[in-house]
Short mmCIF file of C-alpha atoms in Angstrom, two decimals:
data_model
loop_
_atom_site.label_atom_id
_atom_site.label_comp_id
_atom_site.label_asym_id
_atom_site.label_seq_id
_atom_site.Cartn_x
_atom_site.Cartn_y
_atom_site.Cartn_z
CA UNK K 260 -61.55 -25.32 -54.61
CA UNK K 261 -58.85 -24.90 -52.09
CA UNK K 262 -57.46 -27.79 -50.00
CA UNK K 263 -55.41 -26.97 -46.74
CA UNK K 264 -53.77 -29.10 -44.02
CA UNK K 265 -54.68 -28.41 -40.59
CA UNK K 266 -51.89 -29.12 -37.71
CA UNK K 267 -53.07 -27.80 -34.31
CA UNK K 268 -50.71 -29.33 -31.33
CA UNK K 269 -52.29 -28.64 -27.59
CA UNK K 270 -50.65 -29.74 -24.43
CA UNK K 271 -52.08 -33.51 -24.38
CA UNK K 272 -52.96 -33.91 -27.92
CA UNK K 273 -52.08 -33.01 -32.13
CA UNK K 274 -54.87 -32.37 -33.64
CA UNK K 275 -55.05 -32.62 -37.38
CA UNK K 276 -57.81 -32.15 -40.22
CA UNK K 277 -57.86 -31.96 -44.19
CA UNK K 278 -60.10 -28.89 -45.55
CA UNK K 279 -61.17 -28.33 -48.92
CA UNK K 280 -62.50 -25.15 -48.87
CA UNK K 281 -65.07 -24.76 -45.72
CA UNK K 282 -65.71 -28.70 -45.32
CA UNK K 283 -63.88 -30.64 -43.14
CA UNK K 284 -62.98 -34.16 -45.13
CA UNK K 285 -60.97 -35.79 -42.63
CA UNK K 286 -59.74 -35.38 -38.72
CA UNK K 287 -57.51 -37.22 -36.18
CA UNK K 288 -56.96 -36.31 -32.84
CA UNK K 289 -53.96 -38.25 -31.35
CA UNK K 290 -54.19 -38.36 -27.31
CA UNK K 291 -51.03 -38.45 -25.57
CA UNK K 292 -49.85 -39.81 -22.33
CA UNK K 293 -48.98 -37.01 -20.21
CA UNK K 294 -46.23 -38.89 -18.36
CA UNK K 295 -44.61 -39.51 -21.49
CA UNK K 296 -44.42 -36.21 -23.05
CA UNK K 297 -42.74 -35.08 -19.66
CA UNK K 298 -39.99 -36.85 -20.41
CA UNK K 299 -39.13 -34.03 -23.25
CA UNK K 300 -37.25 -31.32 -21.90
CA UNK K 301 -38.32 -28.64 -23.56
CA UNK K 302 -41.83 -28.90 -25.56
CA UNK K 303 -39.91 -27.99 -28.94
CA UNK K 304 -38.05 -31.22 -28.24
CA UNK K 305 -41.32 -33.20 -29.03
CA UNK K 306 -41.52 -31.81 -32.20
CA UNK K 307 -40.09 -35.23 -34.29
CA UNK K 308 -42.41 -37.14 -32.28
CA UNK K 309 -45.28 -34.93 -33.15
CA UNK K 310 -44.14 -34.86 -36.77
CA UNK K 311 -44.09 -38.73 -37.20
CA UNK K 312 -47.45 -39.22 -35.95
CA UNK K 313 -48.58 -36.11 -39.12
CA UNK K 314 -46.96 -38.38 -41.76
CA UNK K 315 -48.30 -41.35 -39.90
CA UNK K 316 -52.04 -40.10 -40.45
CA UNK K 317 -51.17 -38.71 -44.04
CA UNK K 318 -49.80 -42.16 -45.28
CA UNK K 319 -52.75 -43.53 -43.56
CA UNK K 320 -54.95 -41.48 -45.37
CA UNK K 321 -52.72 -41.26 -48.92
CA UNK K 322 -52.55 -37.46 -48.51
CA UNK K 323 -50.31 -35.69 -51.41
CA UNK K 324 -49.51 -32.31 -50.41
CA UNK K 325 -48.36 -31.61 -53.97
CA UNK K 326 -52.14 -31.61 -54.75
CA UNK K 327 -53.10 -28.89 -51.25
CA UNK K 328 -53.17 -25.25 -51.51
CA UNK K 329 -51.95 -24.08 -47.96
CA UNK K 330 -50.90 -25.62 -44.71
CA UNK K 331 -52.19 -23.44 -41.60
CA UNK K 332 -50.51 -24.33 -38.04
CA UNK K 333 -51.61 -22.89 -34.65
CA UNK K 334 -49.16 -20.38 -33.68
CA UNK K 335 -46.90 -20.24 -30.37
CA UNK K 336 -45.71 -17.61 -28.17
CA UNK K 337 -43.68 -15.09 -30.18
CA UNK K 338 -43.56 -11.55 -29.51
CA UNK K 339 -47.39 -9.43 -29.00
CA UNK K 340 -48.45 -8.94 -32.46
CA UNK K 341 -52.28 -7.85 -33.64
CA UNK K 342 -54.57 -10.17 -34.78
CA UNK K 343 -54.91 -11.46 -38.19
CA UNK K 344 -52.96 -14.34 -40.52
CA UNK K 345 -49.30 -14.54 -40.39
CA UNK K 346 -47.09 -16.13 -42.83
CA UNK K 347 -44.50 -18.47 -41.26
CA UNK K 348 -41.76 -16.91 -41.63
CA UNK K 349 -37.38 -17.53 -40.04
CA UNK K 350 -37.88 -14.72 -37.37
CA UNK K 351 -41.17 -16.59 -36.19
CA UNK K 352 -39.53 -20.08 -36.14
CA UNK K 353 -36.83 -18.59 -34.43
CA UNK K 354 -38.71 -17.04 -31.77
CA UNK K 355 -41.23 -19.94 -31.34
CA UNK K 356 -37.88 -22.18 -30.66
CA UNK K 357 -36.01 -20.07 -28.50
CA UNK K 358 -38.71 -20.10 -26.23
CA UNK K 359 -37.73 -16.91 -25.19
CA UNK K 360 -41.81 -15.43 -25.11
CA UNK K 361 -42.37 -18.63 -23.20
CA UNK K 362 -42.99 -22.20 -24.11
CA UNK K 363 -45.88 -24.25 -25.38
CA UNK K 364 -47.08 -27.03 -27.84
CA UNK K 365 -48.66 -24.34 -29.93
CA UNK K 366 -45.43 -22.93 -31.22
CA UNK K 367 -45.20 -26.50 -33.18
CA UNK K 368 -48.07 -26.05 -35.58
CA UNK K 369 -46.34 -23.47 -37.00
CA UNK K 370 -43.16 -24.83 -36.61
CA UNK K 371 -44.17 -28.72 -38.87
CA UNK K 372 -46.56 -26.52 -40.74
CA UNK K 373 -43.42 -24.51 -42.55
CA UNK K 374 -41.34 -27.90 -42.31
CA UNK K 375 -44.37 -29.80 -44.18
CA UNK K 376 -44.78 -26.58 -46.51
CA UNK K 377 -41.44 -26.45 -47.40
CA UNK K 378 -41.18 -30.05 -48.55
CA UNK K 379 -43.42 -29.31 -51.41
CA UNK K 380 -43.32 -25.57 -52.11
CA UNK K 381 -46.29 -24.86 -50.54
CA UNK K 382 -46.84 -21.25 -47.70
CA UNK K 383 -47.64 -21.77 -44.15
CA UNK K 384 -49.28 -19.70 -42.17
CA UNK K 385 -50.75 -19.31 -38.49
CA UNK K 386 -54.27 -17.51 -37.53
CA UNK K 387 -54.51 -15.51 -34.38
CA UNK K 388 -51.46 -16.80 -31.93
CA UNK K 389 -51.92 -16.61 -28.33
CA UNK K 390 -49.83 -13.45 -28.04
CA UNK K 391 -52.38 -11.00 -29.97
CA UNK K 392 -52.41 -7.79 -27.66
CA UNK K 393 -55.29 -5.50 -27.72
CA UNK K 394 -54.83 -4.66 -23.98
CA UNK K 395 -55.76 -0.96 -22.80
CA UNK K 396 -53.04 0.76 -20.94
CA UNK K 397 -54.41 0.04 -17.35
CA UNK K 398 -54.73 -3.62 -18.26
CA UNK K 399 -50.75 -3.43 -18.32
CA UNK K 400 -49.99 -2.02 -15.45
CA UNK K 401 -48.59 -5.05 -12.99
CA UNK K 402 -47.99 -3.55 -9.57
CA UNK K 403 -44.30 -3.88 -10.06
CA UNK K 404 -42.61 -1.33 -12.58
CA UNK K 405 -39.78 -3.59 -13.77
CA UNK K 406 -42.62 -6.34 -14.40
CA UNK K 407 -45.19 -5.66 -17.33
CA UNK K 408 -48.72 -7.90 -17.26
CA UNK K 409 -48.96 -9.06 -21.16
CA UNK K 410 -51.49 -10.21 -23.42
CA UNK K 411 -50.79 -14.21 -23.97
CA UNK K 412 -54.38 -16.52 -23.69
CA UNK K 413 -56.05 -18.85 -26.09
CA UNK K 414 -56.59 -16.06 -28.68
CA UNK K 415 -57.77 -18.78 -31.40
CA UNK K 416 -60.74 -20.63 -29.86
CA UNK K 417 -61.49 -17.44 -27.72
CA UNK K 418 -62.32 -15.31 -30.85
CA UNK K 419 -63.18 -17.91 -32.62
CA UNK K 420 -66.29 -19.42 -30.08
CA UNK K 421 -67.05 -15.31 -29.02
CA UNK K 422 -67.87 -14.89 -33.07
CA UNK K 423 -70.21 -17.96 -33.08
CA UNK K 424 -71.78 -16.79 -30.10
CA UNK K 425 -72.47 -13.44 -31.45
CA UNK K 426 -73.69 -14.88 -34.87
CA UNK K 427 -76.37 -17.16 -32.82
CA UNK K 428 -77.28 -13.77 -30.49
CA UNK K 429 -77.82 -12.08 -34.00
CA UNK K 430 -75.01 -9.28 -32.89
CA UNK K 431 -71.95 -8.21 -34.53
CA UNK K 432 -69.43 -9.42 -32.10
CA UNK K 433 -67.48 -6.13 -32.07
CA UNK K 434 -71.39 -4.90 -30.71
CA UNK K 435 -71.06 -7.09 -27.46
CA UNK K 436 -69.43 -7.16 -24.22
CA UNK K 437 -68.73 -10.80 -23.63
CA UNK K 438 -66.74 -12.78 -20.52
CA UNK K 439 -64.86 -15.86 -22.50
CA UNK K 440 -63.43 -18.81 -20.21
CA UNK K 441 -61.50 -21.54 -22.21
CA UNK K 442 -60.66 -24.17 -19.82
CA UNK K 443 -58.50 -26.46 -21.35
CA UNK K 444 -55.11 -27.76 -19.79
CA UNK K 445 -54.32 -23.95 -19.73
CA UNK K 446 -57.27 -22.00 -18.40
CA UNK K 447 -57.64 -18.60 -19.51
CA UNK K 448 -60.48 -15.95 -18.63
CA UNK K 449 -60.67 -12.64 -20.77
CA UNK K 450 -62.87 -9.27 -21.07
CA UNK K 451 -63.87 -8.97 -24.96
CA UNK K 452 -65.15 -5.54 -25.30
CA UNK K 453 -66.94 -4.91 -28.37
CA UNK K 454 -64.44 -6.60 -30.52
CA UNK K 455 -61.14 -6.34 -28.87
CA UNK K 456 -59.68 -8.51 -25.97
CA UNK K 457 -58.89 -5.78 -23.33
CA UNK K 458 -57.94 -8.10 -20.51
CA UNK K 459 -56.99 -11.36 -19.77
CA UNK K 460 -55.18 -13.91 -17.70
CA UNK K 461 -51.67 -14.79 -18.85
CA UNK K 462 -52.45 -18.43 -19.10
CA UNK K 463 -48.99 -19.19 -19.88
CA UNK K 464 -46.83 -17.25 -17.12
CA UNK K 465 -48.24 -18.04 -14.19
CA UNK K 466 -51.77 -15.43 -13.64
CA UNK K 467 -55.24 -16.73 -13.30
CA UNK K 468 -56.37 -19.53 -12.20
CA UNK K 469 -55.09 -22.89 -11.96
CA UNK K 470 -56.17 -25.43 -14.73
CA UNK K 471 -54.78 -29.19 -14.98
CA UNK K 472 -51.15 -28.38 -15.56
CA UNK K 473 -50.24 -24.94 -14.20
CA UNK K 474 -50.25 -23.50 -11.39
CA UNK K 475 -50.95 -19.80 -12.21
CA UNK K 476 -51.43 -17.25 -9.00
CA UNK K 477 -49.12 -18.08 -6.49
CA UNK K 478 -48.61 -16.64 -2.98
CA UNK K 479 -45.62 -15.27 -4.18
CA UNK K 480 -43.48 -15.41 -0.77
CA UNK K 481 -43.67 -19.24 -1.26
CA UNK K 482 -42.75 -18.98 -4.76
CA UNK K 483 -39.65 -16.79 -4.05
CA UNK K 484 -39.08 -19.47 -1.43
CA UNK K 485 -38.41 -22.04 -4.02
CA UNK K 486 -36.69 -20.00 -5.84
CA UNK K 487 -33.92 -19.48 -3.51
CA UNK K 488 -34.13 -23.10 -2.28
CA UNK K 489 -31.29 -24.18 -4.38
CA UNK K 490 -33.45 -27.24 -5.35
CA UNK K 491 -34.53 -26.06 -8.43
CA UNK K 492 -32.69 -24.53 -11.50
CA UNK K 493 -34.68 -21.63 -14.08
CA UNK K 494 -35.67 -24.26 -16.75
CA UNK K 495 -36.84 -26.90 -13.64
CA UNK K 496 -38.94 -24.54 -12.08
CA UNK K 497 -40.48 -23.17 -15.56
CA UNK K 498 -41.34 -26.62 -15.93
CA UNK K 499 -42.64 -27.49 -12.82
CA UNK K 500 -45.56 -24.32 -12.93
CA UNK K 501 -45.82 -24.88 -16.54
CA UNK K 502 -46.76 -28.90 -16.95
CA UNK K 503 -46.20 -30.00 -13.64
CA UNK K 504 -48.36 -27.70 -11.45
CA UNK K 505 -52.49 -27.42 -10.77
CA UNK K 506 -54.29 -30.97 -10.72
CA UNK K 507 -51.29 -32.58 -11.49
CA UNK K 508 -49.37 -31.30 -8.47
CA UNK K 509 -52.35 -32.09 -6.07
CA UNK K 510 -53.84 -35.07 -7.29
CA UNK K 511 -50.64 -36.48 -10.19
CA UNK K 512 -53.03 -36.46 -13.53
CA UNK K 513 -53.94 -33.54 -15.91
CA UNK K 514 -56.68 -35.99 -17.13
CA UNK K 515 -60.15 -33.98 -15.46
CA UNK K 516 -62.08 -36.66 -16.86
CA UNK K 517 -60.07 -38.95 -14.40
CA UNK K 518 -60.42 -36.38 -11.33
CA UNK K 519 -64.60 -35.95 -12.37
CA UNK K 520 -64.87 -39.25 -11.87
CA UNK K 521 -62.83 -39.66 -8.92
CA UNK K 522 -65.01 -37.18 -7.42
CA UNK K 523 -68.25 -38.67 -8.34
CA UNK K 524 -66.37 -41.72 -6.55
CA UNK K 525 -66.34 -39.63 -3.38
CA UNK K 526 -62.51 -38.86 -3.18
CA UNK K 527 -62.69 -36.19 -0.91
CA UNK K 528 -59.13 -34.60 -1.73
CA UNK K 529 -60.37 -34.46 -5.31
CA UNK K 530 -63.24 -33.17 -5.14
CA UNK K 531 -61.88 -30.34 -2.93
CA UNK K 532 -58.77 -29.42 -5.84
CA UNK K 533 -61.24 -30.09 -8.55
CA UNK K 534 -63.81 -27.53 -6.83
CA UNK K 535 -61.01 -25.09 -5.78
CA UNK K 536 -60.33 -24.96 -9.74
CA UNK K 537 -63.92 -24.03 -10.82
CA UNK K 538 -63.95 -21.45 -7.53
CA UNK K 539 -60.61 -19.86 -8.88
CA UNK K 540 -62.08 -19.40 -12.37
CA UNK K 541 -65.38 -17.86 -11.38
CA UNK K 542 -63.42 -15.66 -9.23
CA UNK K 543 -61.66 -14.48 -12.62
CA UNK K 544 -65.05 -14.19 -14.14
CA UNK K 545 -66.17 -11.95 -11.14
CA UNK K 546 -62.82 -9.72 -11.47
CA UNK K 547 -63.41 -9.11 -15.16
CA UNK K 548 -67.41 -8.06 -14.90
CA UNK K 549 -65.50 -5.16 -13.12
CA UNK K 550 -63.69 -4.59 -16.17
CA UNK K 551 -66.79 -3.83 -18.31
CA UNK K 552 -67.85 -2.06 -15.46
CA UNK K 553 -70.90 -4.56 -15.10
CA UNK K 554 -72.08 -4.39 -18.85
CA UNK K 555 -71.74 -7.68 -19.72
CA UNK K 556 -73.98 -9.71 -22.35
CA UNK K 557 -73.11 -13.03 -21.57
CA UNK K 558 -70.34 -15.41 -20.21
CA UNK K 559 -68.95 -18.13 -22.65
CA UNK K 560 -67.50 -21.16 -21.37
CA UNK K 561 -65.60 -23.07 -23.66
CA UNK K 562 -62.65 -26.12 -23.83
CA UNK K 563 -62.61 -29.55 -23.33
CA UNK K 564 -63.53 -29.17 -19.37
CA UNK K 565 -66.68 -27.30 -20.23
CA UNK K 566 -68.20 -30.51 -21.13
CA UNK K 567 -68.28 -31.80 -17.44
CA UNK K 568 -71.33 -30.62 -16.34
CA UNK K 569 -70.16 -30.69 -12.77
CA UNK K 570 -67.57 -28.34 -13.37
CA UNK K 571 -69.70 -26.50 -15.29
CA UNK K 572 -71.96 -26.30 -12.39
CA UNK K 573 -70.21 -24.97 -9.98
CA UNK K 574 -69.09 -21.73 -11.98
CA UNK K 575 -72.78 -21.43 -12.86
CA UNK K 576 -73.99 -21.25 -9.25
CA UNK K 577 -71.56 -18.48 -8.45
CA UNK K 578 -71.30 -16.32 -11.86
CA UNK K 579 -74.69 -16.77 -13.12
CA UNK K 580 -75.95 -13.65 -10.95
CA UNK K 581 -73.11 -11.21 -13.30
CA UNK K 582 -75.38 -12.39 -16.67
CA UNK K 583 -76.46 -15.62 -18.65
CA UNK K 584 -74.12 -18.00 -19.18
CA UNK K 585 -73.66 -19.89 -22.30
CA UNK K 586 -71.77 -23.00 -23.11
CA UNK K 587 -70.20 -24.46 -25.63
CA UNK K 588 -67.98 -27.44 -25.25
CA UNK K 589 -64.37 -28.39 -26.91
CA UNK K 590 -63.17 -26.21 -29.40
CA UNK K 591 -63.46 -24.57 -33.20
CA UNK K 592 -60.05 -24.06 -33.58
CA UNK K 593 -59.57 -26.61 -36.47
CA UNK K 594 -62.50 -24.62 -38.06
CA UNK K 595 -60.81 -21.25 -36.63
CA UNK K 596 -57.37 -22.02 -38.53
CA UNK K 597 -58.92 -23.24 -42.02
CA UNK K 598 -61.39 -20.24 -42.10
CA UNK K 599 -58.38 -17.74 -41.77
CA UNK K 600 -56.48 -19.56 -44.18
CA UNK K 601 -59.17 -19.42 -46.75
CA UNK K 602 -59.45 -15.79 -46.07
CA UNK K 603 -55.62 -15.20 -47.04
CA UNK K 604 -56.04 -17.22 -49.86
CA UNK K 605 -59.14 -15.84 -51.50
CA UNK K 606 -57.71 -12.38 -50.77
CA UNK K 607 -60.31 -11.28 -48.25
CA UNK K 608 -57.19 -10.64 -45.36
CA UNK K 609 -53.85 -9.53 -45.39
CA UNK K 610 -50.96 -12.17 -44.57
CA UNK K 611 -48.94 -10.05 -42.16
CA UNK K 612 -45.33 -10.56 -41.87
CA UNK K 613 -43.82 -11.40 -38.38
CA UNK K 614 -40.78 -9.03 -37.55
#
């Protein structure tokens, strides 16, 4: 029997779950206060934080890692790489920290994973990070030579929910055309043809549509405005489309429980940012039916927002014309991250080296 630790940070929350082999023994998800965690700089600053409230659960829960077999983080933003299991290696953790392929609470998973690992001899590894490119050449091409469009999305739960989808159709996934939306506090829409990822919204750097935190497709005259404001420095603005922009900016919460039920409250000014969201992301939908040239087998909704049925709703009413649409609420990338780990270790995939 193998027994792995499971650290998966997200923008509001650390996620964390003890595996011995397939079966999940224990979980914790740890909310946190959105406010709070914007008075970190830089999201790698939050990793001490983040790594108290790990040993706080493990003490909790007498956890000895002397006795686990592997400790599997999410992975962060690092350079595009294919997809498979990585080992955690110094030119990851260096690349994660820089920030330097962009910032996000994913890059500590792998980041307390090694630190944890390290402590008692033990590997760490990450599964599918957000960066995995399997773009086609068109999907590249940005409009503006100097400026490249790149792979970066929620890679994990997107391949991860698209597999159990296919395995309850009966289909190999690499048979289907699929549409997967993860709408989480990053939103990101993608075109998986038969297998591979060919397109997507780069959830991170500002394309798509606008989820609780970001801002994504600006006008960009307005944005250049800013720029040259001189109210704003690089790392302030970063900040401000990266944690500080979409329902927050409109409405001051990334909590869409809190704007649902404002709107169900009949605030007006919610309702219309809150519906302007789900219009954006069906749009996205809509753009990437083009991309499979209108051969698509379904459209997967997935994240923690796809539980409000309202929101829900309104993408329904406008994509459900383009081909069924399937839900499937929160995420499996607990599951996701202990499955590849358990493939590594029984020798069924190759742990790839980050260079």
């Amino acid at each position: 029997m193998y027994k792995l630790l499971i650290i998966n940070p997200g923008s509001t929350s650390t996620k964390i779950a003890v595996y011995e082999d397939e079966r999940k023994v224990l979980e914790e998800t740890v909310r946190h206060d959105p406010d709070m965690l914007m008075q970190y700089e830089r999201v790698t600053d939050q990793a001490p934080y983040r790594k108290e409230l790990i040993q706080t659960f493990m003490d909790k829960n007498d956890i000895d890692l002397t006795e686990f077999s592997l400790i599997v983080g999410r992975g962060g933003p690092v350079k595009p790489i294919k997809s498979g299991v990585y080992e955690v290696n110094d030119a990851m953790i260096a690349d994660m920290a820089s920030g330097v392929y962009g910032e996000h609470a994913s890059s500590l998973g792998g980041m307390l994973a090694r630190e944890f690992a390290e402590g008692v001899g033990l590997k760490a590894y990450v599964v599918d990070p957000p960066v995995v490119d399997e773009f086609h050449e068109l999907s590249r091409i940005s409009g503006l030579k100097e400026v490249e469009r790149t792979s970066s999305y929620h890679t994990l739960n997107h391949k991860a929910v698209a597999r159990r989808h296919a395995k309850e159709q009966g289909a190999p996934y690499e048979s289907l055309n699929l549409i997967v939306a993860h709408l989480g506090g990053g939103i990101s829409v993608g075109a998986h043809e038969k297998g591979l990822v060919v397109d997507v919204n780069n959830a991170l750097d500002g394309d798509g549509a606008f989820s609780p935190e970001r801002c994504c497709g600006l006008p960009l005259r307005g944005f250049l405005a800013l720029c040259y404001s001189g109210e704003y420095t690089m790392d302030e603005l970063q900040r401000k489309v990266r944690r500080q922009g979409g329902l927050y900016s409109y409405l001051g919460t990334t909590n869409s429980k809190e704007v649902s039920e404002r709107v169900k409250n009949g605030d007006q000014e919610a309702a219309l940012i809150y519906e302007a969201m789900a219009y954006q992301v069906a749009k996205d939908i809509g753009q990437f039916a083009t991309v499979l040239k209108g051969d698509v087998d379904g459209i997967v909704l997935t994240g923690g927002i796809a539980y409000d049925d309202l929101f829900v709703g309104w993408i329904k009413e406008r994509v459900g014309f383009i081909a069924p649409v399937y839900v499937y609420p929160g995420e499996d990338e607990l599951q996701a991250l202990a499955d590849g780990g358990l493939r590594a270790l029984r020798g069924e995939a190759e742990v790839l080296q980050y260079e």
